[in-house]
Amino acid sequence: MAAPPGAAPGDIVHLNVGGTRFSTSKQTLTWVHDSFFTSMLSGRIATLKDESGAIFIDRDAKLFSVILNYLRNKDITLGDVDVCALRHEAEFFGITPLVKRLILCEDLEQSSCGDVLFHGFLHPPNPPLHRSPSLAALEAELTRESRPGAVMRVPEAYSRGHSRNASEDFRPSHSRNGSLNFRQKGHSRNSSADLRQHSRNSSAEFLNHRSDVSLLFAPVVTTGEPLRVTIVKGHHNWIAVAYTHFVCCYRMKDPTGWHLVWTSTYLEQPVEKIAINAKVMTTNQDNTNKMVAMSAGAHVQLWNVAEDGTSREIGVFSLLVVVDSLFFIGSQLVGLSHTGKVGVWHAMTQHWQIQDVVPITSYDTAGSFLLLGGNNGKIYYIDMQKFPLRMKDNDLLVTELFKDPSGDMVTALSVYLTPKTSLSGNWIEIAYGTSAGIVRVIVQHPETVGHGPKVFQTFTVHRSPVIKVMLSEKHLVSVCSEYNHVRTWSVTRFRGMISTQPGSMPMASFKILSLDDMEPVNSYSAGNDYGPFGERDDQQVFVQKVVPETNKLFVRLSSTGKRVCTIKSVDGSTIGAFCVHECEGSSRMGSRPRRYIFTGHTNGSIQMWDLSTALDMMSKTEETTDDPGGPTPSELVKLLEQSDLSNSRSSTPCISPSPSLIVSRGGDTARIKASNLSYLSQFANGQDQPRGAEGGPLQPFLVTKF
């Protein structure tokens, strides 16, 4: 092709960008100094030419056409081009003026003050000083000696002394046939609201347990992010926040907002679990003191925290095995281990007591009752109000309530207490899931108290172990271990009681994809539980965190999977932990409780989001919008760009390698689709690799949770 009159042949530049031909002038490409093109045309960057002599650039042609038009006329025509992708290309080519404009466009779309759902920002606390253990122990000993009547630490020998005669032989209780009467005097359905500080139905914690021996004797690993928030728990108008080596508490005080009230001393062992009780009722009905507990390995540490920020260490106790769950039931602190140990600290007796039971695979609470699902297919309960229950041998009274007809491991539990009326009386409803993927609903009729619960419905829709189940007023929700597959049903009730006409109707089927870190910290599962969250008589939600290191969360209805909102940190920091919590309304007339999502970040900050407003906004626009539910394919791809995926035979969601492959549980192992497993195995073995367009083998990829 001949050059235009007056133009030298070298002034015309022919480009082949991703297979698309472009022709432009040298002056157009080089008016931006120190760019990719000035380096290329000056010879500082080696070039590759195609058969026609055009310079080949392996980039996206569509985005390059926008950049070339900007170089020609200094104008931007975006069309349907993604601004973020265009900025990435502009940075690659070094077009600084265009990059600045695109950054401004992105800044105008985002705000450091968040969107309409952003409710508040709590700055990171000052971490406590790290003193040597010997010096801290000496100071603590001197303090105890100078303070008469102080509470001493409870030695392990004392703890063992309270678990004598413990065995798996549960002797018959005073309640015949394992019948369960939750309606003890003084325990209404509203009492369950005091249990919001822990995740009900936390069966996944037991399925993904770790090796006790390795944790009891493993060296302490200190993270490189000392202010990374690992767990957030709430109770009433208080939240407890766990960092790697200390715990702090915030309090919401009307009308001045949230305040940092208390920070613990430096803790030598990394914090793995925390619990808070902001409604500790004493004999004189004094509610000024709160209780905060943490666990690290087998040890539990408990504090009494006053509203003015003063605190007193109640004691350090040992469960003798790793603590898998830590929570309060009323004034009792409870620690559970999947190995079959239950530790209880009672506020009135000031005693720490350990009881041996069968290996625990799930649990739930209702009023003053703790229900346990065992690996032997049985459901047991303990009444924490009667403490200790057996004065003769000081053991907890563990009563068998129900046995699964198939004898399968009970891997998920959920208890629903119907409102007590003169018509319904003590109508108890329990939903549970098994290792075989079966979901059952059992009920106890008012007229059959003394005969135990009966099977009401059975669902066999899951082919993998059920790891979560939730029975509420209007819905039944179950989750299995394969990609967090969720199935939901609508529940029909008559006068508050579950009804068979027309019975439970299927509603939705969806997945809550959540990838775990290859080497997660021990507190990750406690701080990143995806739910469902909410009271049993209200809308419940899942909070989906797709990848471990992300600044974005997807909030979805647990009943339908529809997206309620998307949360993105206002400062771009990574979300380390989150929780959903309902705070009490103010004393002003017309004020009502509101639900919030608290996100803890790797920089130590806490960000708050108004979930009640999000649900209200969704109910107004639900019929007019095409809801995407979880992350769209484009959103998922962007999130996965932040992570390196690894090949694993474990089923989603699960750490790699799967604990089910390390510790056998009755012969049942988590499953992955056979077609996917064989496909991934080809890459692992280096055989039969698929061929690319040029005939060469494709690069192997790694999959963490597929």
Short mmCIF file of N, CA and C in Angstrom, two decimals, residues 216-321:
data_model
loop_
_atom_site.label_atom_id
_atom_site.label_comp_id
_atom_site.label_asym_id
_atom_site.label_seq_id
_atom_site.Cartn_x
_atom_site.Cartn_y
_atom_site.Cartn_z
N LEU A 216 -3.11 -29.65 69.93
CA LEU A 216 -2.71 -29.56 71.32
C LEU A 216 -1.20 -29.39 71.46
N PHE A 217 -0.45 -29.91 70.49
CA PHE A 217 1.00 -29.88 70.61
C PHE A 217 1.67 -29.08 69.50
N ALA A 218 0.88 -28.44 68.64
CA ALA A 218 1.48 -27.69 67.54
C ALA A 218 2.07 -26.38 68.06
N PRO A 219 3.13 -25.88 67.42
CA PRO A 219 3.71 -24.61 67.84
C PRO A 219 2.77 -23.46 67.49
N VAL A 220 2.89 -22.38 68.23
CA VAL A 220 2.05 -21.21 68.01
C VAL A 220 2.51 -20.50 66.75
N VAL A 221 1.60 -20.25 65.83
CA VAL A 221 1.91 -19.56 64.59
C VAL A 221 1.34 -18.16 64.66
N THR A 222 2.17 -17.16 64.55
CA THR A 222 1.72 -15.77 64.62
C THR A 222 1.52 -15.24 63.22
N THR A 223 0.35 -14.69 62.97
CA THR A 223 0.04 -14.16 61.65
C THR A 223 0.75 -12.84 61.42
N GLY A 224 0.95 -12.47 60.16
CA GLY A 224 1.58 -11.21 59.83
C GLY A 224 0.64 -10.04 59.88
N GLU A 225 -0.61 -10.24 60.24
CA GLU A 225 -1.60 -9.18 60.33
C GLU A 225 -2.14 -9.13 61.76
N PRO A 226 -1.46 -8.44 62.67
CA PRO A 226 -1.87 -8.46 64.08
C PRO A 226 -3.23 -7.84 64.33
N LEU A 227 -3.69 -6.96 63.45
CA LEU A 227 -4.99 -6.32 63.63
C LEU A 227 -6.08 -6.93 62.76
N ARG A 228 -5.83 -8.06 62.17
CA ARG A 228 -6.84 -8.73 61.37
C ARG A 228 -7.97 -9.22 62.27
N VAL A 229 -9.20 -8.84 61.94
CA VAL A 229 -10.36 -9.31 62.70
C VAL A 229 -10.66 -10.73 62.27
N THR A 230 -10.73 -11.64 63.25
CA THR A 230 -10.95 -13.05 62.95
C THR A 230 -12.36 -13.51 63.27
N ILE A 231 -13.01 -12.90 64.28
CA ILE A 231 -14.37 -13.30 64.67
C ILE A 231 -15.11 -12.06 65.15
N VAL A 232 -16.41 -11.97 64.83
CA VAL A 232 -17.29 -10.93 65.37
C VAL A 232 -18.54 -11.63 65.90
N LYS A 233 -18.90 -11.38 67.16
CA LYS A 233 -20.10 -11.94 67.77
C LYS A 233 -20.88 -10.82 68.43
N GLY A 234 -22.21 -10.91 68.40
CA GLY A 234 -23.05 -9.89 69.00
C GLY A 234 -24.06 -10.47 69.96
N HIS A 235 -24.45 -9.66 70.93
CA HIS A 235 -25.51 -10.03 71.88
C HIS A 235 -26.12 -8.73 72.41
N HIS A 236 -27.43 -8.56 72.17
CA HIS A 236 -28.12 -7.32 72.52
C HIS A 236 -27.38 -6.14 71.88
N ASN A 237 -27.00 -5.13 72.65
CA ASN A 237 -26.34 -3.96 72.08
C ASN A 237 -24.83 -3.99 72.28
N TRP A 238 -24.28 -5.18 72.37
CA TRP A 238 -22.83 -5.35 72.51
C TRP A 238 -22.33 -6.24 71.39
N ILE A 239 -21.08 -6.01 70.98
CA ILE A 239 -20.40 -6.92 70.07
C ILE A 239 -19.02 -7.21 70.64
N ALA A 240 -18.58 -8.44 70.47
CA ALA A 240 -17.23 -8.86 70.84
C ALA A 240 -16.45 -9.13 69.57
N VAL A 241 -15.24 -8.61 69.50
CA VAL A 241 -14.41 -8.72 68.31
C VAL A 241 -13.12 -9.42 68.69
N ALA A 242 -12.78 -10.47 67.96
CA ALA A 242 -11.55 -11.22 68.22
C ALA A 242 -10.50 -10.85 67.18
N TYR A 243 -9.33 -10.54 67.67
CA TYR A 243 -8.14 -10.39 66.84
C TYR A 243 -7.23 -11.59 67.13
N THR A 244 -6.09 -11.63 66.52
CA THR A 244 -5.25 -12.80 66.67
C THR A 244 -4.84 -13.04 68.12
N HIS A 245 -4.49 -11.96 68.83
CA HIS A 245 -3.96 -12.13 70.18
C HIS A 245 -4.67 -11.27 71.22
N PHE A 246 -5.85 -10.77 70.94
CA PHE A 246 -6.61 -10.07 71.97
C PHE A 246 -8.07 -9.97 71.54
N VAL A 247 -8.92 -9.64 72.50
CA VAL A 247 -10.36 -9.52 72.29
C VAL A 247 -10.80 -8.16 72.81
N CYS A 248 -11.74 -7.52 72.13
CA CYS A 248 -12.28 -6.26 72.60
C CYS A 248 -13.80 -6.25 72.47
N CYS A 249 -14.45 -5.34 73.18
CA CYS A 249 -15.91 -5.23 73.18
C CYS A 249 -16.33 -3.81 72.85
N TYR A 250 -17.37 -3.70 72.04
CA TYR A 250 -18.00 -2.43 71.71
C TYR A 250 -19.42 -2.44 72.25
N ARG A 251 -19.89 -1.25 72.62
CA ARG A 251 -21.25 -1.11 73.15
C ARG A 251 -21.96 0.01 72.41
N MET A 252 -23.22 -0.23 72.04
CA MET A 252 -24.04 0.80 71.40
C MET A 252 -24.88 1.47 72.48
N LYS A 253 -24.64 2.76 72.67
CA LYS A 253 -25.33 3.52 73.69
C LYS A 253 -26.11 4.65 73.04
N ASP A 254 -27.41 4.62 73.25
CA ASP A 254 -28.27 5.64 72.66
C ASP A 254 -28.15 6.95 73.45
N PRO A 255 -27.96 8.11 72.82
CA PRO A 255 -27.93 8.33 71.37
C PRO A 255 -26.53 8.56 70.83
N THR A 256 -25.48 8.21 71.57
CA THR A 256 -24.11 8.54 71.16
C THR A 256 -23.48 7.51 70.25
N GLY A 257 -24.12 6.37 70.03
CA GLY A 257 -23.62 5.38 69.10
C GLY A 257 -22.69 4.37 69.74
N TRP A 258 -21.80 3.80 68.93
CA TRP A 258 -20.93 2.71 69.37
C TRP A 258 -19.65 3.25 70.00
N HIS A 259 -19.24 2.58 71.08
CA HIS A 259 -18.04 2.96 71.81
C HIS A 259 -17.22 1.72 72.13
N LEU A 260 -15.90 1.86 72.07
CA LEU A 260 -15.01 0.80 72.52
C LEU A 260 -15.01 0.80 74.04
N VAL A 261 -15.42 -0.32 74.66
CA VAL A 261 -15.58 -0.39 76.11
C VAL A 261 -14.39 -1.09 76.77
N TRP A 262 -13.93 -2.19 76.17
CA TRP A 262 -12.96 -3.02 76.86
C TRP A 262 -12.05 -3.71 75.87
N THR A 263 -10.78 -3.83 76.26
CA THR A 263 -9.79 -4.58 75.48
C THR A 263 -9.05 -5.50 76.43
N SER A 264 -8.92 -6.75 76.04
CA SER A 264 -8.23 -7.72 76.90
C SER A 264 -6.73 -7.47 76.88
N THR A 265 -6.04 -8.17 77.75
CA THR A 265 -4.59 -8.16 77.70
C THR A 265 -4.11 -9.01 76.52
N TYR A 266 -2.83 -8.96 76.25
CA TYR A 266 -2.26 -9.75 75.16
C TYR A 266 -2.38 -11.24 75.50
N LEU A 267 -2.90 -12.01 74.57
CA LEU A 267 -3.11 -13.45 74.77
C LEU A 267 -2.04 -14.21 73.99
N GLU A 268 -1.31 -15.06 74.68
CA GLU A 268 -0.20 -15.77 74.04
C GLU A 268 -0.68 -16.70 72.93
N GLN A 269 -1.77 -17.41 73.17
CA GLN A 269 -2.28 -18.34 72.17
C GLN A 269 -3.24 -17.61 71.23
N PRO A 270 -3.20 -17.86 69.93
CA PRO A 270 -4.15 -17.22 69.00
C PRO A 270 -5.59 -17.58 69.36
N VAL A 271 -6.46 -16.58 69.31
CA VAL A 271 -7.87 -16.76 69.66
C VAL A 271 -8.56 -17.58 68.57
N GLU A 272 -9.30 -18.62 68.96
CA GLU A 272 -9.98 -19.49 68.00
C GLU A 272 -11.50 -19.36 68.07
N LYS A 273 -12.06 -19.16 69.25
CA LYS A 273 -13.50 -19.02 69.43
C LYS A 273 -13.76 -17.94 70.47
N ILE A 274 -14.88 -17.22 70.34
CA ILE A 274 -15.28 -16.26 71.36
C ILE A 274 -16.77 -16.37 71.59
N ALA A 275 -17.22 -15.88 72.74
CA ALA A 275 -18.65 -15.83 73.08
C ALA A 275 -18.88 -14.64 73.98
N ILE A 276 -20.07 -14.06 73.91
CA ILE A 276 -20.40 -12.91 74.73
C ILE A 276 -21.82 -13.06 75.25
N ASN A 277 -22.02 -12.69 76.50
CA ASN A 277 -23.34 -12.67 77.13
C ASN A 277 -23.53 -11.29 77.74
N ALA A 278 -24.37 -10.48 77.10
CA ALA A 278 -24.60 -9.11 77.55
C ALA A 278 -25.80 -8.99 78.46
N LYS A 279 -26.37 -10.12 78.85
CA LYS A 279 -27.54 -10.09 79.74
C LYS A 279 -27.35 -11.14 80.83
N VAL A 280 -26.43 -10.85 81.72
CA VAL A 280 -26.13 -11.75 82.83
C VAL A 280 -26.99 -11.33 84.02
N MET A 281 -27.97 -12.13 84.35
CA MET A 281 -28.87 -11.83 85.46
C MET A 281 -28.36 -12.51 86.73
N THR A 282 -28.12 -11.71 87.75
CA THR A 282 -27.66 -12.23 89.04
C THR A 282 -28.83 -12.31 90.01
N THR A 283 -28.53 -12.69 91.24
CA THR A 283 -29.60 -12.87 92.23
C THR A 283 -30.32 -11.56 92.54
N ASN A 284 -29.62 -10.43 92.46
CA ASN A 284 -30.26 -9.14 92.71
C ASN A 284 -30.75 -8.46 91.44
N GLN A 285 -30.88 -9.25 90.35
CA GLN A 285 -31.38 -8.76 89.07
C GLN A 285 -30.52 -7.63 88.52
N ASP A 286 -29.22 -7.70 88.78
CA ASP A 286 -28.30 -6.68 88.29
C ASP A 286 -27.77 -7.11 86.93
N ASN A 287 -27.88 -6.22 85.94
CA ASN A 287 -27.45 -6.54 84.58
C ASN A 287 -26.32 -5.64 84.13
N THR A 288 -25.52 -5.15 85.07
CA THR A 288 -24.45 -4.22 84.72
C THR A 288 -23.20 -4.94 84.26
N ASN A 289 -23.04 -6.20 84.59
CA ASN A 289 -21.85 -6.94 84.20
C ASN A 289 -22.13 -7.85 83.01
N LYS A 290 -21.15 -7.96 82.14
CA LYS A 290 -21.24 -8.82 80.97
C LYS A 290 -20.17 -9.91 81.08
N MET A 291 -20.33 -10.93 80.29
CA MET A 291 -19.36 -12.02 80.28
C MET A 291 -18.80 -12.20 78.87
N VAL A 292 -17.51 -12.34 78.79
CA VAL A 292 -16.82 -12.56 77.53
C VAL A 292 -15.90 -13.76 77.70
N ALA A 293 -15.93 -14.66 76.75
CA ALA A 293 -15.11 -15.87 76.82
C ALA A 293 -14.38 -16.07 75.50
N MET A 294 -13.22 -16.70 75.58
CA MET A 294 -12.47 -17.08 74.39
C MET A 294 -11.87 -18.45 74.62
N SER A 295 -11.57 -19.13 73.53
CA SER A 295 -10.91 -20.43 73.62
C SER A 295 -9.74 -20.46 72.66
N ALA A 296 -8.71 -21.19 73.08
CA ALA A 296 -7.52 -21.43 72.25
C ALA A 296 -7.08 -22.86 72.53
N GLY A 297 -7.23 -23.72 71.53
CA GLY A 297 -6.92 -25.12 71.75
C GLY A 297 -7.92 -25.72 72.71
N ALA A 298 -7.44 -26.29 73.81
CA ALA A 298 -8.31 -26.92 74.80
C ALA A 298 -8.68 -25.99 75.94
N HIS A 299 -8.13 -24.78 75.97
CA HIS A 299 -8.31 -23.90 77.11
C HIS A 299 -9.37 -22.83 76.83
N VAL A 300 -10.13 -22.50 77.88
CA VAL A 300 -11.17 -21.48 77.82
C VAL A 300 -10.87 -20.42 78.87
N GLN A 301 -10.90 -19.17 78.47
CA GLN A 301 -10.66 -18.06 79.40
C GLN A 301 -11.92 -17.22 79.48
N LEU A 302 -12.31 -16.84 80.69
CA LEU A 302 -13.58 -16.15 80.93
C LEU A 302 -13.35 -14.88 81.72
N TRP A 303 -13.99 -13.76 81.27
CA TRP A 303 -13.89 -12.48 81.95
C TRP A 303 -15.28 -11.98 82.34
N ASN A 304 -15.30 -11.16 83.37
CA ASN A 304 -16.47 -10.38 83.74
C ASN A 304 -16.17 -8.93 83.39
N VAL A 305 -16.99 -8.33 82.52
CA VAL A 305 -16.74 -6.98 82.02
C VAL A 305 -17.89 -6.08 82.45
N ALA A 306 -17.56 -4.97 83.10
CA ALA A 306 -18.57 -4.00 83.53
C ALA A 306 -18.80 -2.99 82.42
N GLU A 307 -19.91 -2.24 82.54
CA GLU A 307 -20.26 -1.27 81.51
C GLU A 307 -19.28 -0.11 81.45
N ASP A 308 -18.56 0.15 82.54
CA ASP A 308 -17.58 1.23 82.53
C ASP A 308 -16.22 0.80 81.99
N GLY A 309 -16.11 -0.47 81.57
CA GLY A 309 -14.87 -0.95 80.97
C GLY A 309 -13.96 -1.69 81.91
N THR A 310 -14.24 -1.69 83.20
CA THR A 310 -13.42 -2.48 84.13
C THR A 310 -13.74 -3.96 83.96
N SER A 311 -12.77 -4.80 84.22
CA SER A 311 -12.96 -6.23 84.00
C SER A 311 -12.25 -7.03 85.08
N ARG A 312 -12.66 -8.28 85.19
CA ARG A 312 -12.06 -9.21 86.13
C ARG A 312 -12.01 -10.58 85.48
N GLU A 313 -10.85 -11.20 85.52
CA GLU A 313 -10.73 -12.55 84.97
C GLU A 313 -11.36 -13.55 85.93
N ILE A 314 -12.35 -14.29 85.45
CA ILE A 314 -13.02 -15.27 86.29
C ILE A 314 -12.18 -16.54 86.41
N GLY A 315 -11.58 -16.96 85.32
CA GLY A 315 -10.76 -18.16 85.39
C GLY A 315 -10.34 -18.66 84.03
N VAL A 316 -9.44 -19.59 84.03
CA VAL A 316 -8.99 -20.29 82.83
C VAL A 316 -9.27 -21.77 83.05
N PHE A 317 -10.03 -22.38 82.15
CA PHE A 317 -10.46 -23.75 82.31
C PHE A 317 -9.97 -24.59 81.13
N SER A 318 -9.98 -25.89 81.31
CA SER A 318 -9.54 -26.79 80.27
C SER A 318 -10.63 -27.81 79.96
N LEU A 319 -10.88 -28.01 78.66
CA LEU A 319 -11.81 -29.06 78.23
C LEU A 319 -11.08 -30.37 77.97
N LEU A 320 -9.76 -30.33 78.06
CA LEU A 320 -8.88 -31.49 77.86
C LEU A 320 -8.72 -31.86 76.39
N VAL A 321 -9.61 -31.39 75.53
CA VAL A 321 -9.50 -31.57 74.08
C VAL A 321 -9.82 -30.23 73.43
#
